[in-house]
Short mmCIF file of C-alpha atoms in Angstrom, two decimals:
data_model
loop_
_atom_site.label_atom_id
_atom_site.label_comp_id
_atom_site.label_asym_id
_atom_site.label_seq_id
_atom_site.Cartn_x
_atom_site.Cartn_y
_atom_site.Cartn_z
CA MET A 119 109.88 133.10 -11.82
CA LYS A 120 107.03 130.63 -11.47
CA ALA A 121 104.09 131.45 -9.17
CA PRO A 122 103.92 129.63 -5.80
CA LEU A 123 102.00 126.41 -5.52
CA ASP A 124 98.38 126.62 -4.39
CA LEU A 125 98.08 125.17 -0.87
CA ASP A 126 94.37 124.38 -1.38
CA GLN A 127 95.26 122.26 -4.40
CA LEU A 128 97.98 120.48 -2.42
CA GLN A 129 95.57 119.81 0.47
CA THR A 130 93.09 118.28 -1.96
CA PHE A 131 95.87 116.22 -3.53
CA ILE A 132 96.82 114.87 -0.09
CA SER A 133 93.18 114.13 0.74
CA ILE A 134 92.84 112.05 -2.43
CA ALA A 135 95.96 110.09 -1.50
CA ASP A 136 94.80 109.57 2.09
CA THR A 137 91.17 108.63 1.39
CA GLY A 138 91.85 106.63 -1.78
CA SER A 139 89.23 108.25 -4.02
CA PHE A 140 88.07 111.53 -5.53
CA THR A 141 84.61 111.12 -4.01
CA ARG A 142 85.79 110.78 -0.41
CA ALA A 143 88.37 113.54 -0.89
CA ALA A 144 85.66 115.88 -2.19
CA GLU A 145 83.64 115.26 0.97
CA GLU A 146 86.69 115.86 3.16
CA VAL A 147 87.63 119.20 1.55
CA HIS A 148 83.98 120.27 1.16
CA ARG A 149 84.02 120.57 -2.63
CA THR A 150 82.19 118.90 -5.48
CA GLN A 151 83.90 116.04 -7.27
CA SER A 152 84.10 118.11 -10.47
CA ALA A 153 85.81 120.92 -8.51
CA VAL A 154 88.33 118.43 -7.14
CA SER A 155 89.03 117.12 -10.64
CA MET A 156 89.55 120.69 -11.88
CA GLN A 157 91.97 121.38 -9.01
CA MET A 158 94.02 118.33 -9.95
CA ARG A 159 94.14 119.33 -13.61
CA ARG A 160 95.39 122.77 -12.62
CA LEU A 161 97.95 121.24 -10.28
CA GLU A 162 99.25 119.03 -13.10
CA GLU A 163 99.51 122.11 -15.34
CA ARG A 164 101.35 123.97 -12.58
CA ILE A 165 103.82 121.13 -11.94
CA GLY A 166 104.22 120.47 -15.64
CA LYS A 167 104.15 116.72 -15.08
CA PRO A 168 101.39 114.09 -15.17
CA LEU A 169 100.47 113.19 -11.58
CA PHE A 170 98.03 110.36 -12.38
CA GLU A 171 97.98 107.39 -14.72
CA LYS A 172 95.35 104.87 -15.71
CA ASP A 173 95.58 101.33 -14.35
CA GLY A 174 92.65 99.40 -15.70
CA ARG A 175 89.50 101.07 -14.37
CA THR A 176 91.36 103.03 -11.73
CA ASN A 177 93.93 105.82 -11.71
CA LYS A 178 97.13 105.78 -9.72
CA LEU A 179 99.88 108.19 -8.85
CA THR A 180 102.68 108.44 -11.37
CA GLU A 181 106.27 108.49 -10.18
CA GLU A 182 106.10 112.31 -10.27
CA GLY A 183 102.84 112.27 -8.31
CA ASP A 184 104.34 110.01 -5.67
CA ARG A 185 107.31 112.38 -5.38
CA LEU A 186 105.03 115.42 -5.10
CA LEU A 187 103.08 113.80 -2.26
CA SER A 188 106.07 113.98 0.07
CA TYR A 189 106.66 117.67 -0.70
CA ALA A 190 102.94 118.44 -0.39
CA ARG A 191 102.77 116.95 3.11
CA ARG A 192 105.76 119.01 4.22
CA LEU A 193 104.36 122.23 2.77
CA ILE A 194 100.95 121.76 4.41
CA PHE A 195 102.58 120.90 7.72
CA LEU A 196 104.83 123.96 7.57
CA ASN A 197 101.80 126.12 6.78
CA ARG A 198 99.98 124.79 9.85
CA GLU A 199 103.05 125.21 12.00
CA THR A 200 103.48 128.82 10.84
CA LEU A 201 99.86 129.72 11.56
CA ALA A 202 100.03 128.05 14.98
CA ALA A 203 103.09 130.12 15.90
CA PHE A 204 101.02 133.32 15.54
CA ASP A 205 97.74 132.00 16.93
CA ASP A 206 96.85 133.47 20.32
CA GLN A 207 94.06 130.90 20.62
CA ARG A 208 96.24 127.85 19.99
CA LEU A 209 95.55 124.59 21.74
CA GLU A 210 96.31 124.38 25.43
CA GLY A 211 95.88 121.58 27.97
CA THR A 212 96.97 118.00 28.70
CA ILE A 213 96.48 114.90 26.57
CA ARG A 214 97.07 111.28 27.56
CA ILE A 215 98.53 109.06 24.85
CA GLY A 216 99.43 105.36 25.02
CA THR A 217 101.73 103.27 22.82
CA PRO A 218 103.59 99.94 22.98
CA ASP A 219 107.27 100.43 23.77
CA ASP A 220 108.46 99.19 20.36
CA TYR A 221 106.35 101.82 18.59
CA ALA A 222 107.43 104.43 21.13
CA ASP A 223 111.09 103.75 20.45
CA ARG A 224 110.73 104.06 16.69
CA PHE A 225 107.91 106.56 16.15
CA LEU A 226 107.44 108.67 19.28
CA PRO A 227 110.46 111.00 18.85
CA GLU A 228 109.15 112.23 15.49
CA ILE A 229 105.54 112.43 16.69
CA MET A 230 106.44 114.38 19.84
CA ALA A 231 108.75 116.76 18.00
CA ARG A 232 106.20 117.59 15.28
CA PHE A 233 103.31 118.00 17.70
CA SER A 234 105.20 120.03 20.31
CA ARG A 235 106.51 122.50 17.73
CA SER A 236 102.96 123.25 16.59
CA ASN A 237 101.33 123.02 20.02
CA PRO A 238 103.86 124.19 22.64
CA ARG A 239 101.14 124.76 25.26
CA VAL A 240 99.91 121.16 25.23
CA GLU A 241 101.37 118.75 27.80
CA LEU A 242 101.75 115.11 26.70
CA THR A 243 101.34 112.33 29.25
CA VAL A 244 102.66 109.11 27.70
CA VAL A 245 101.88 105.54 28.84
CA CYS A 246 103.81 102.58 27.39
CA GLU A 247 101.97 99.25 27.52
CA PRO A 248 101.12 96.42 25.12
CA THR A 249 98.10 96.92 22.90
CA PRO A 250 95.62 94.85 24.99
CA GLY A 251 96.36 97.03 28.02
CA LEU A 252 96.00 100.21 25.97
CA VAL A 253 92.63 99.07 24.63
CA GLU A 254 91.41 98.58 28.21
CA HIS A 255 92.71 102.03 29.18
CA ILE A 256 90.78 103.55 26.26
CA LYS A 257 87.58 101.73 27.30
CA ARG A 258 87.95 102.87 30.91
CA GLY A 259 88.62 106.48 29.97
CA ASN A 260 92.22 106.48 31.16
CA LEU A 261 93.64 107.53 27.77
CA ASP A 262 92.58 110.07 25.18
CA LEU A 263 94.38 108.37 22.30
CA ALA A 264 96.44 105.24 21.71
CA LEU A 265 98.74 104.01 18.95
CA VAL A 266 97.98 100.28 18.80
CA THR A 267 98.46 97.12 16.80
CA HIS A 268 95.18 96.92 14.91
CA ASN A 269 93.03 93.88 15.61
CA ASP A 270 89.51 93.60 14.22
CA THR A 271 88.29 91.87 17.39
CA ARG A 272 89.59 94.48 19.85
CA GLY A 273 87.60 97.47 18.73
CA GLN A 274 87.74 100.15 16.12
CA SER A 275 91.02 101.81 15.28
CA GLU A 276 92.02 103.93 12.29
CA VAL A 277 94.86 102.16 10.46
CA VAL A 278 97.63 104.61 9.57
CA ARG A 279 100.48 102.27 8.64
CA ARG A 280 101.07 98.73 7.39
CA GLU A 281 104.37 96.91 7.76
CA PRO A 282 105.56 93.37 7.06
CA LEU A 283 105.77 91.13 10.12
CA LEU A 284 109.13 89.36 9.96
CA TRP A 285 110.89 86.34 11.42
CA VAL A 286 114.11 87.56 13.06
CA THR A 287 117.18 85.97 14.60
CA SER A 288 120.67 87.04 15.58
CA ALA A 289 123.04 87.77 12.70
CA ASN A 290 125.86 86.27 14.76
CA HIS A 291 124.22 82.97 15.77
CA ALA A 292 122.56 79.98 14.08
CA THR A 293 119.66 79.86 16.55
CA HIS A 294 117.12 79.27 13.77
CA GLU A 295 118.85 76.04 12.75
CA GLN A 296 118.16 74.27 16.06
CA GLU A 297 115.99 71.16 15.80
CA THR A 298 113.60 72.49 18.43
CA LEU A 299 113.24 76.18 17.73
CA PRO A 300 113.59 78.42 20.83
CA MET A 301 111.13 81.33 20.60
CA ALA A 302 110.75 84.70 22.30
CA PHE A 303 107.19 86.02 22.21
CA GLY A 304 104.87 88.54 23.75
CA ARG A 305 102.18 87.39 26.16
CA PRO A 306 99.72 84.65 25.00
CA ASN A 307 97.16 87.25 23.86
CA CYS A 308 99.72 88.91 21.52
CA ILE A 309 98.43 88.68 17.92
CA TRP A 310 101.99 88.48 16.54
CA ARG A 311 102.59 85.45 18.76
CA ARG A 312 99.39 83.76 17.60
CA ALA A 313 100.26 84.43 13.97
CA ALA A 314 103.74 82.92 14.38
CA VAL A 315 102.42 79.88 16.24
CA ASP A 316 99.84 79.27 13.50
CA VAL A 317 102.59 79.25 10.86
CA LEU A 318 104.85 76.96 12.89
CA ASP A 319 101.98 74.55 13.58
CA ARG A 320 101.03 74.40 9.90
CA GLN A 321 104.65 73.58 9.08
CA SER A 322 104.77 70.96 11.87
CA ARG A 323 107.87 72.73 13.19
CA ASP A 324 109.02 71.79 16.70
CA TYR A 325 109.43 74.82 18.94
CA ARG A 326 109.35 75.86 22.56
CA VAL A 327 108.62 79.28 24.04
CA LEU A 328 111.76 80.17 25.96
CA PHE A 329 110.96 83.81 26.72
CA SER A 330 107.60 85.49 27.15
CA SER A 331 107.29 89.20 27.92
CA PHE A 332 105.20 92.27 27.12
CA SER A 333 108.46 94.25 26.84
CA ALA A 334 109.92 94.69 23.36
CA THR A 335 113.28 95.32 25.02
CA VAL A 336 113.26 91.81 26.52
CA ILE A 337 112.29 90.18 23.21
CA THR A 338 114.98 92.15 21.37
CA ALA A 339 117.61 91.14 23.94
CA ALA A 340 116.69 87.46 23.58
CA VAL A 341 117.06 87.65 19.80
CA LEU A 342 120.30 89.64 19.71
CA SER A 343 121.94 87.37 22.30
CA GLY A 344 121.24 84.34 20.11
CA LEU A 345 118.91 82.75 22.64
CA ALA A 346 115.74 82.78 20.58
CA VAL A 347 113.96 83.56 17.33
CA SER A 348 111.04 85.98 17.29
CA VAL A 349 108.65 87.89 15.05
CA LEU A 350 108.78 91.69 14.80
CA PRO A 351 107.38 94.36 12.50
CA GLU A 352 109.86 96.07 10.24
CA CYS A 353 109.92 99.19 12.45
CA ALA A 354 111.26 97.11 15.36
CA LEU A 355 114.30 95.68 13.54
CA ARG A 356 117.59 96.44 15.27
CA PRO A 357 121.27 96.36 14.28
CA GLY A 358 122.60 92.80 14.57
CA MET A 359 119.34 91.11 13.55
CA ARG A 360 118.88 88.87 10.54
CA VAL A 361 115.57 88.53 8.70
CA LEU A 362 114.52 84.92 7.98
CA GLY A 363 112.46 83.81 5.00
CA GLU A 364 111.04 80.78 3.24
CA ALA A 365 114.51 79.62 2.17
CA ASP A 366 115.29 79.27 5.89
CA GLY A 367 112.14 77.23 6.45
CA PHE A 368 109.91 80.02 7.79
CA GLY A 369 106.50 80.65 6.25
CA GLN A 370 105.03 84.03 5.41
CA LEU A 371 103.41 86.03 8.19
CA PRO A 372 100.48 88.44 7.95
CA ASP A 373 101.22 92.15 7.80
CA CYS A 374 101.28 94.27 10.94
CA ARG A 375 98.67 97.04 10.95
CA ILE A 376 99.28 100.05 13.17
CA GLY A 377 96.23 102.08 14.12
CA ILE A 378 95.00 105.03 16.16
CA MET A 379 92.32 104.41 18.78
CA ARG A 380 90.47 107.34 20.35
CA GLY A 381 88.87 107.48 23.78
CA GLN A 382 86.14 109.65 25.24
CA THR A 383 87.68 113.05 25.88
CA SER A 384 86.72 116.57 26.88
CA GLN A 385 89.40 117.96 24.54
CA PRO A 386 88.52 116.64 21.06
CA GLU A 387 90.42 119.47 19.35
CA ILE A 388 93.72 118.37 20.93
CA VAL A 389 93.02 114.70 20.19
CA ASP A 390 92.22 115.50 16.56
CA ALA A 391 95.42 117.55 16.24
CA LEU A 392 97.58 114.80 17.73
CA ALA A 393 95.93 112.11 15.60
CA ARG A 394 96.66 114.18 12.50
CA HIS A 395 100.30 114.61 13.51
CA ILE A 396 100.66 110.86 14.12
CA ALA A 397 99.15 110.03 10.73
CA GLU A 398 101.43 112.53 9.00
CA SER A 399 104.49 111.26 10.89
CA LEU A 400 103.78 107.69 9.81
CA ASP A 401 103.16 108.86 6.21
CA ASN A 402 99.60 107.49 6.20
CA ILE A 403 100.58 104.08 4.83
CA SER A 404 97.05 102.69 5.05
CA VAL A 405 95.10 99.57 4.32
CA PRO A 406 94.11 99.47 0.61
CA VAL A 407 90.38 99.96 0.21
CA SER A 408 88.03 98.60 -2.41
CA GLU A 409 87.78 101.10 -5.22
CA GLU A 410 84.97 102.55 -7.23
CA ALA A 411 85.29 102.86 -10.98
CA GLY A 412 87.43 105.85 -11.82
CA SER A 413 88.76 106.30 -8.26
CA PHE A 414 92.37 106.38 -7.13
CA ASP A 415 94.07 103.48 -5.33
CA PHE A 416 96.83 105.58 -3.77
CA ALA A 417 96.89 103.66 -0.49
CA ALA A 418 97.63 100.42 -2.28
CA LEU A 419 100.31 102.13 -4.33
CA ALA A 420 102.01 103.52 -1.22
CA PHE A 421 102.05 100.10 0.41
CA ALA A 422 103.32 98.40 -2.74
CA LYS A 423 106.23 100.85 -2.93
CA MET A 424 107.14 100.59 0.75
CA LYS A 425 110.58 99.12 1.34
CA ARG A 426 110.19 95.69 2.92
CA GLY A 427 112.65 93.72 4.98
CA LYS A 428 114.08 90.94 2.86
CA ALA A 429 115.00 87.41 3.83
CA ASN A 430 118.66 87.09 4.90
CA GLN A 431 118.89 90.85 5.30
CA ILE A 432 121.24 91.75 8.14
CA MET A 433 120.62 95.02 9.96
CA PRO A 434 123.97 96.80 10.42
CA GLY A 435 122.41 100.08 11.60
CA TRP A 436 119.80 102.63 10.72
#
């Protein structure tokens, strides 16, 4: 019988994938870069498969390495969860988290379940508002942490996931074929709205804003009822929606970046724990970073492999 996997090696492996380079991973796990390289060689020997491959001047995860990453995350999480179950000094208190309602609907169940299992003594207070409101709450000290749509002009947030922003309509209506396109958008300061308007203006496409709301539920209802076209990230797609593409006359939109924003808090340990659980729940699909010679572009690889909504795709269910 083979010996168990080394959790320290797996943690280093995850750190390389999350940070994008051996150098940054070495700093994160408090080891030298040569020690990190040795750990990865031993992990490859233990797995019996090559985990990295050369791509020009950089190295990337092989198919086996990409598969191991999922198992490694689960093993490290289970280890933390096991230790927390027997820790008499485990975290205790209340934390205030904010998220837009579309992210809450898709991501919050997994985040809450993972965090509560490991930290049963921590009470979560959840606020659902659009990103601009959450940013203000963070600045005023009303929230400890927020899951937001990243915007470079709104302040610093740690990007933990990237998704395609998609044009969507009802699968049962031809709303997108109307001469003057009816649109359902968020409020005027919504960055998805501004991105869509920029594309429509460049294409000289006639449109009118028929519905405007900060509620994702309202926007979804307008689309599914065939009253309007909208733009949504892939996580917000719902059964009965159809994705529109260039063949339908709709130009490409920028990607949606989802980030974590931290506020001033008296409980940094709880905030750090929750931020880690959010990042792990969203699989750390991050913004690709510029690479040094010999470093690993895992973030770019993860994003390149992510399943994207395709034009004319109809969402029958999850």
